[in-house]
Coordinates of C-alpha atoms and ligand atoms in Angstrom, one line a residue:
M1 CA 0.0 0.0 0.0
K2 CA 1.4 3.4 -1.0
K3 CA 1.2 6.2 1.5
K4 CA -0.7 9.1 0.0
I5 CA 0.9 12.5 0.5
G6 CA -0.5 16.1 0.5
L7 CA 2.3 18.6 0.3
L8 CA 1.8 22.2 1.3
G9 CA 4.5 24.4 -0.1
A10 CA 5.9 22.1 -2.9
T11 CA 8.2 24.6 -4.7
G12 CA 10.1 25.8 -1.6
S13 CA 13.3 24.4 -0.2
I14 CA 11.7 21.7 2.0
G15 CA 9.0 21.1 -0.7
T16 CA 11.6 20.3 -3.4
S17 CA 13.6 18.0 -1.0
A18 CA 10.3 16.3 -0.2
L19 CA 9.6 15.7 -3.8
D20 CA 13.0 14.2 -4.2
V21 CA 12.1 11.7 -1.4
L22 CA 8.9 10.8 -3.2
R23 CA 10.6 10.6 -6.6
N24 CA 13.2 8.1 -5.2
N25 CA 10.5 6.0 -3.6
P26 CA 7.7 5.6 -6.1
E27 CA 6.8 2.2 -4.6
S28 CA 6.1 3.7 -1.2
F29 CA 4.6 7.2 -1.8
E30 CA 2.1 8.9 -4.1
L31 CA 1.7 12.7 -4.2
V32 CA -2.1 13.3 -4.4
A33 CA -2.2 17.0 -3.7
F34 CA 0.1 20.0 -3.4
S35 CA 0.2 23.7 -3.1
F36 CA 2.7 26.3 -4.4
Y37 CA 3.0 30.0 -4.1
S38 CA 4.5 31.7 -7.2
N39 CA 6.7 29.3 -9.1
I40 CA 4.2 28.2 -11.8
E41 CA 6.8 26.8 -14.2
L42 CA 8.1 24.4 -11.5
A43 CA 4.5 23.6 -10.5
K44 CA 3.7 22.5 -14.0
K45 CA 6.6 20.1 -13.9
I46 CA 5.4 18.7 -10.6
I47 CA 1.9 18.2 -12.0
E48 CA 3.2 16.4 -15.0
E49 CA 5.6 14.2 -13.0
F50 CA 3.3 13.3 -10.1
Q51 CA -0.2 13.6 -11.5
P52 CA -2.0 14.9 -8.4
V53 CA -5.7 15.3 -8.1
V54 CA -5.8 18.6 -6.2
V55 CA -3.5 21.6 -6.5
G56 CA -3.7 24.8 -4.4
V57 CA -2.4 28.0 -6.1
R58 CA -2.0 31.6 -5.1
T59 CA -4.4 33.5 -7.4
K60 CA -7.7 32.9 -9.3
A61 CA -5.8 33.8 -12.5
M62 CA -3.5 30.8 -11.9
V63 CA -6.6 28.6 -11.5
Q64 CA -7.8 29.7 -14.9
E65 CA -4.5 29.3 -16.6
L66 CA -3.8 25.8 -15.1
S67 CA -7.3 24.5 -15.5
L68 CA -7.1 24.9 -19.3
L69 CA -3.9 23.0 -19.4
Y70 CA -4.9 20.2 -16.9
P71 CA -8.7 19.9 -16.9
Q72 CA -8.5 16.6 -14.9
I73 CA -7.1 18.4 -11.8
K74 CA -9.1 20.5 -9.3
F75 CA -7.4 23.8 -8.8
Q76 CA -8.2 26.2 -5.9
A77 CA -6.8 29.6 -5.0
G78 CA -5.6 31.2 -1.8
M79 CA -6.4 29.9 1.7
E80 CA -9.2 27.8 0.2
G81 CA -6.6 26.1 -2.0
L82 CA -4.3 25.4 1.0
V83 CA -7.2 23.9 2.9
A84 CA -8.3 21.8 -0.1
V85 CA -4.8 20.3 -0.2
A86 CA -4.7 19.8 3.5
T87 CA -8.0 17.9 3.5
A88 CA -7.7 16.2 0.1
K89 CA -9.7 13.0 0.6
A90 CA -7.0 10.7 -0.8
A91 CA -4.2 11.9 1.5
D92 CA -3.0 9.9 4.5
I93 CA -0.5 12.4 5.7
V94 CA 0.1 16.1 5.0
L95 CA 3.6 17.6 4.9
T96 CA 3.3 21.2 5.8
A97 CA 6.3 23.0 4.3
L98 CA 4.8 26.5 4.3
T99 CA 6.6 29.4 5.8
G100 CA 5.0 31.4 8.5
S101 CA 1.7 31.5 10.3
V102 CA -0.3 31.0 7.1
G103 CA 0.2 27.3 7.9
L104 CA -2.1 27.4 10.9
L105 CA -5.5 27.1 9.3
P106 CA -4.6 24.4 6.8
T107 CA -2.8 22.4 9.5
M108 CA -5.8 22.6 11.8
A109 CA -8.1 21.5 8.8
A110 CA -5.8 18.5 8.1
I111 CA -5.9 17.5 11.7
E112 CA -9.7 17.9 11.8
S113 CA -10.0 15.6 8.8
G114 CA -7.9 13.0 10.6
K115 CA -4.6 13.2 8.7
D116 CA -1.2 12.8 10.3
I117 CA 1.0 15.8 10.0
A118 CA 4.7 15.9 9.0
L119 CA 5.5 19.4 10.3
A120 CA 8.2 21.6 8.8
N121 CA 6.2 24.8 9.4
K122 CA 7.3 25.6 13.0
E123 CA 5.5 29.0 13.1
T124 CA 2.2 27.1 13.3
L125 CA 3.2 25.5 16.6
V126 CA 4.7 28.8 17.9
M127 CA 1.6 30.7 17.1
A128 CA -1.0 28.3 18.5
G129 CA 0.8 25.2 19.9
Q130 CA -1.8 24.6 22.6
W131 CA -4.7 24.3 20.2
V132 CA -2.8 22.4 17.5
M133 CA -1.6 19.7 20.0
Q134 CA -5.0 19.5 21.7
A135 CA -6.7 19.0 18.3
A136 CA -4.2 16.3 17.3
K137 CA -4.7 14.5 20.6
E138 CA -8.5 14.6 20.2
K139 CA -8.3 13.3 16.7
G140 CA -5.6 10.7 17.4
V141 CA -3.3 12.0 14.7
K142 CA 0.4 12.2 14.9
I143 CA 2.5 15.4 14.6
L144 CA 5.8 14.2 13.2
P145 CA 8.7 16.7 13.2
V146 CA 10.5 17.5 10.0
D147 CA 12.7 20.4 11.3
S148 CA 16.1 18.7 11.5
E149 CA 16.7 19.4 15.2
H150 CA 13.3 18.1 16.3
S151 CA 13.6 15.1 14.0
A152 CA 16.9 14.4 15.6
I153 CA 15.5 14.6 19.2
F154 CA 12.4 12.6 18.1
Q155 CA 14.7 9.9 16.7
V156 CA 16.8 9.5 19.8
L157 CA 13.8 9.6 22.0
Q158 CA 12.5 6.5 20.3
S159 CA 15.1 4.4 22.2
Q160 CA 14.5 6.0 25.6
D161 CA 12.0 6.0 28.4
N162 CA 10.7 9.6 28.7
K163 CA 11.1 9.7 32.4
N164 CA 14.9 9.3 32.1
V165 CA 15.2 12.3 29.8
K166 CA 16.8 15.3 31.6
E167 CA 17.4 17.7 28.8
L168 CA 16.6 18.2 25.2
I169 CA 19.6 19.9 23.6
I170 CA 19.0 21.8 20.3
T171 CA 22.1 22.6 18.3
A172 CA 22.5 26.0 16.7
S173 CA 24.9 26.8 13.8
G174 CA 24.8 30.5 14.8
G175 CA 23.7 31.7 11.4
S176 CA 25.4 34.1 9.0
F177 CA 26.6 36.6 11.6
R178 CA 27.8 34.3 14.4
D179 CA 31.2 35.8 14.4
L180 CA 30.2 39.4 14.3
T181 CA 29.9 41.7 17.3
R182 CA 26.7 43.5 18.0
E183 CA 28.4 46.7 17.0
K184 CA 29.1 45.2 13.5
L185 CA 25.5 44.0 13.2
K186 CA 24.4 47.7 12.8
Q187 CA 25.8 47.8 9.3
V188 CA 24.9 44.3 7.8
T189 CA 22.9 44.1 4.6
L190 CA 20.2 41.7 3.3
E191 CA 22.8 40.1 1.1
D192 CA 25.1 39.4 4.1
A193 CA 22.2 38.0 6.0
L194 CA 21.2 35.6 3.2
K195 CA 24.6 33.8 3.3
H196 CA 24.1 30.9 5.7
P197 CA 27.3 29.1 6.5
N198 CA 25.9 25.6 6.5
W199 CA 22.4 25.3 5.0
S200 CA 20.8 26.5 1.8
M201 CA 17.2 27.5 2.8
G202 CA 14.4 30.0 2.1
K203 CA 15.0 33.7 2.8
K204 CA 12.9 34.0 5.9
I205 CA 14.5 31.1 7.7
T206 CA 18.0 32.2 6.7
I207 CA 17.4 35.6 8.2
D208 CA 15.7 34.0 11.3
S209 CA 18.8 31.9 11.7
S210 CA 21.1 35.0 11.7
T211 CA 18.9 36.8 14.4
M212 CA 18.6 33.5 16.3
V213 CA 14.8 34.0 16.2
N214 CA 14.8 30.7 14.3
K215 CA 16.4 28.9 17.3
G216 CA 13.9 30.7 19.6
L217 CA 11.0 29.4 17.5
E218 CA 12.5 26.0 17.6
V219 CA 12.7 26.1 21.4
I220 CA 9.0 26.8 21.5
E221 CA 8.3 24.2 18.9
A222 CA 10.2 21.6 21.0
H223 CA 8.2 22.6 24.0
W224 CA 5.0 21.6 22.2
L225 CA 6.2 18.6 20.2
F226 CA 7.8 16.9 23.2
D227 CA 5.6 18.2 26.0
A228 CA 8.8 19.5 27.6
S229 CA 9.1 22.3 30.2
Y230 CA 11.3 25.2 29.2
D231 CA 13.9 24.5 31.9
K232 CA 14.5 21.1 30.2
I233 CA 15.3 22.7 26.8
K234 CA 18.8 23.9 26.1
V235 CA 20.5 25.4 23.1
V236 CA 24.1 24.9 22.3
L237 CA 26.2 26.6 19.6
H238 CA 27.6 23.9 17.2
R239 CA 29.3 25.4 14.3
E240 CA 29.4 22.3 12.1
S241 CA 25.7 21.4 12.1
T242 CA 26.8 17.8 12.1
V243 CA 25.1 16.9 15.3
H244 CA 21.5 17.7 14.5
S245 CA 20.5 17.7 18.2
M246 CA 20.7 15.5 21.2
I247 CA 19.2 14.5 24.6
K248 CA 20.8 14.1 28.0
L249 CA 19.6 11.5 30.4
V250 CA 19.3 11.5 34.2
D251 CA 22.5 9.4 34.5
G252 CA 24.5 11.9 32.5
A253 CA 24.6 10.0 29.2
Y254 CA 24.1 12.0 26.0
F255 CA 22.4 10.5 22.9
A256 CA 22.9 12.5 19.7
Q257 CA 21.8 12.1 16.1
L258 CA 24.3 13.1 13.5
G259 CA 24.9 12.9 9.8
P260 CA 25.1 14.9 6.6
R261 CA 23.2 18.1 6.2
D262 CA 20.5 16.7 4.1
M263 CA 16.8 17.6 4.8
R264 CA 15.7 14.6 2.9
E265 CA 16.6 12.4 5.9
P266 CA 14.2 14.0 8.4
I267 CA 11.6 14.4 5.7
Q268 CA 11.8 10.7 4.8
Y269 CA 11.8 9.6 8.4
A270 CA 8.6 11.6 9.1
L271 CA 7.0 10.0 6.1
T272 CA 8.1 6.4 6.9
F273 CA 7.9 6.5 10.7
P274 CA 8.1 4.2 12.6
K275 CA 10.0 2.4 9.8
R276 CA 13.3 3.4 8.4
T277 CA 14.1 3.0 4.7
L278 CA 17.1 3.4 2.5
L279 CA 17.8 7.0 1.6
K280 CA 18.6 7.0 -2.1
N281 CA 21.3 9.2 -3.6
E282 CA 22.5 9.9 -0.1
K283 CA 25.1 12.6 0.4
D284 CA 28.7 11.5 0.7
F285 CA 29.4 11.6 4.4
D286 CA 32.1 9.7 6.2
I287 CA 32.4 10.2 10.0
A288 CA 36.1 9.6 9.6
D289 CA 36.3 12.9 7.7
V290 CA 34.8 14.7 10.7
S291 CA 37.9 15.4 12.7
T292 CA 36.5 17.9 15.1
L293 CA 33.1 19.0 16.4
H294 CA 32.7 22.2 18.4
F295 CA 30.2 22.9 21.1
D296 CA 29.9 26.2 22.8
K297 CA 27.7 28.1 25.2
L298 CA 25.6 30.8 23.6
D299 CA 26.2 34.3 24.7
E300 CA 22.8 35.7 25.9
E301 CA 23.7 39.3 25.2
R302 CA 24.9 38.6 21.8
F303 CA 21.7 36.7 20.9
P304 CA 18.9 38.5 22.8
M305 CA 16.2 37.0 20.6
L306 CA 16.9 33.5 21.9
T307 CA 16.6 34.8 25.5
L308 CA 13.4 36.5 24.6
A309 CA 12.0 33.4 23.1
F310 CA 12.5 31.5 26.4
V311 CA 10.7 34.4 28.1
V312 CA 7.7 34.4 25.8
G313 CA 7.6 30.6 25.8
G314 CA 7.6 30.6 29.6
K315 CA 4.8 33.2 29.8
G316 CA 2.8 31.1 27.3
G317 CA -0.6 32.1 26.1
S318 CA -0.4 34.5 23.2
F319 CA 3.1 35.8 24.0
P320 CA 4.7 33.4 21.5
T321 CA 2.1 34.4 19.0
V322 CA 3.1 38.1 19.3
F323 CA 6.8 37.2 19.1
N324 CA 6.2 35.3 15.9
A325 CA 3.9 37.8 14.2
A326 CA 6.2 40.7 14.9
N327 CA 9.1 38.8 13.6
E328 CA 7.3 37.8 10.3
V329 CA 6.4 41.4 9.6
A330 CA 9.8 42.8 10.6
V331 CA 11.7 40.2 8.5
N332 CA 9.6 40.9 5.4
A333 CA 10.2 44.6 5.9
F334 CA 14.0 43.9 6.1
I335 CA 13.8 41.8 2.9
D336 CA 11.9 44.7 1.2
G337 CA 14.6 47.1 2.3
K338 CA 12.3 49.1 4.6
I339 CA 14.2 48.6 7.8
K340 CA 17.7 48.0 9.1
Y341 CA 18.8 44.7 10.4
L342 CA 18.8 45.4 14.1
E343 CA 15.4 47.0 13.8
I344 CA 14.0 43.5 13.4
E345 CA 15.0 42.9 17.0
E346 CA 13.7 46.3 18.2
L347 CA 10.3 45.7 16.6
I348 CA 9.9 42.2 18.2
K349 CA 11.0 43.5 21.6
R350 CA 8.5 46.4 21.4
A351 CA 5.6 44.2 20.3
V352 CA 6.3 41.7 23.2
S353 CA 6.8 44.4 25.8
K354 CA 3.6 46.2 24.9
H355 CA 1.5 43.1 24.8
Q356 CA -1.2 42.6 27.4
E357 CA -2.5 39.1 27.8
E358 CA -6.2 38.4 27.6
I359 CA -7.9 36.0 29.8
N360 CA -9.7 32.8 28.7
L361 CA -7.7 32.7 25.5
T362 CA -9.3 30.9 22.6
L363 CA -7.8 30.0 19.2
E364 CA -10.0 32.7 17.6
M365 CA -8.6 35.2 20.0
V366 CA -5.0 34.1 19.2
I367 CA -5.7 34.6 15.5
E368 CA -7.0 38.0 16.2
I369 CA -4.0 38.9 18.4
D370 CA -1.7 37.7 15.5
K371 CA -3.5 40.0 13.1
K372 CA -3.5 43.0 15.5
T373 CA 0.2 42.6 16.2
R374 CA 1.0 42.6 12.5
Q375 CA -1.0 45.8 12.0
K376 CA 0.8 47.5 14.9
V377 CA 4.2 46.5 13.6
Y378 CA 3.4 47.7 10.1
K379 CA 2.5 51.0 11.6
W380 CA 5.7 51.2 13.5
I381 CA 7.7 50.4 10.4
E382 CA 6.0 53.3 8.6
E383 CA 6.9 55.6 11.4
L384 CA 10.5 54.4 11.3
K385 CA 10.7 55.1 7.6
S386 CA 9.5 58.7 8.1
I387 CA 12.3 59.4 10.6
Ligands
MN3_1 MN1 15.9 23.8 12.2

């Protein structure tokens, strides 16, 4: 029996790695639905290669154009399209490789329709982890991590009794600016920020890595995925990104997962779990070539966004929602050349410090708080520009 896959975000970095996993294992997987944002030429190739039944697109004009070419396929636009992919009848599991909080509603819809989730879209858990995990529990569906650090922890946890786990240790490469002082950060450009030392990824996550917001989001993601309190979650600087993450047990033993930097491995594991299968065309990686691995403490003053992520995570409720929303708006403004690099941090700090928690929080309220935070941060950016 082939596993039927719905893929949200097929033309991005995770999406194309996922397609490679499916391509290499046609006997195990079938792509029945996918969405894409703007790369229509690549989308056409995916349609022709994989013959899905449902495709989510960005605009109504794309629906018209593609429906003429492929009348056998159901195309839908915008959020409706994402939800159509997430709930496609034929799919067993939905891989969410969207970037940002746009992933929340389709992920909830997939859970409601009883599908397992392979989650690469960490912002969904940061924004509304409580509701996502609750819904998954009620529906009896699995949330399987795809983020490499969380996959690593998930993999090593399979061999351990949860009560013996003392720490979850997330490794951080440090991003593009790990060797710069805060003084030097004042002058960095978008181009500098997009040069990640170890991984080739989308723009947002590459910038998030440089600000360490990405690691902060991952701390909150780990809290929800593994039901771990924040004092149990540690982050360690590991320049090589060879150890993908690790756990420490009560008797002091560490268990780590390591290997080449290849996102196809965590993607494939999420799709085949609990089984493991051959990774075809694996990257050349020989542990004997790895002569040294470095692990260092992270400087809290150098990376204040990581510290802030622990604070908002600890406060819970909608604080992580605000942290995430402010970051998304600020990073987009930085990509568009509207603000300076360090203003990303300033905007996030401001949004978090001005936030007042509401009582009896519901998912609808959280979505509203996300929206309002964005509006506020947009306004602040306009004010910054006029200075
Ligand atoms: Mn990661």
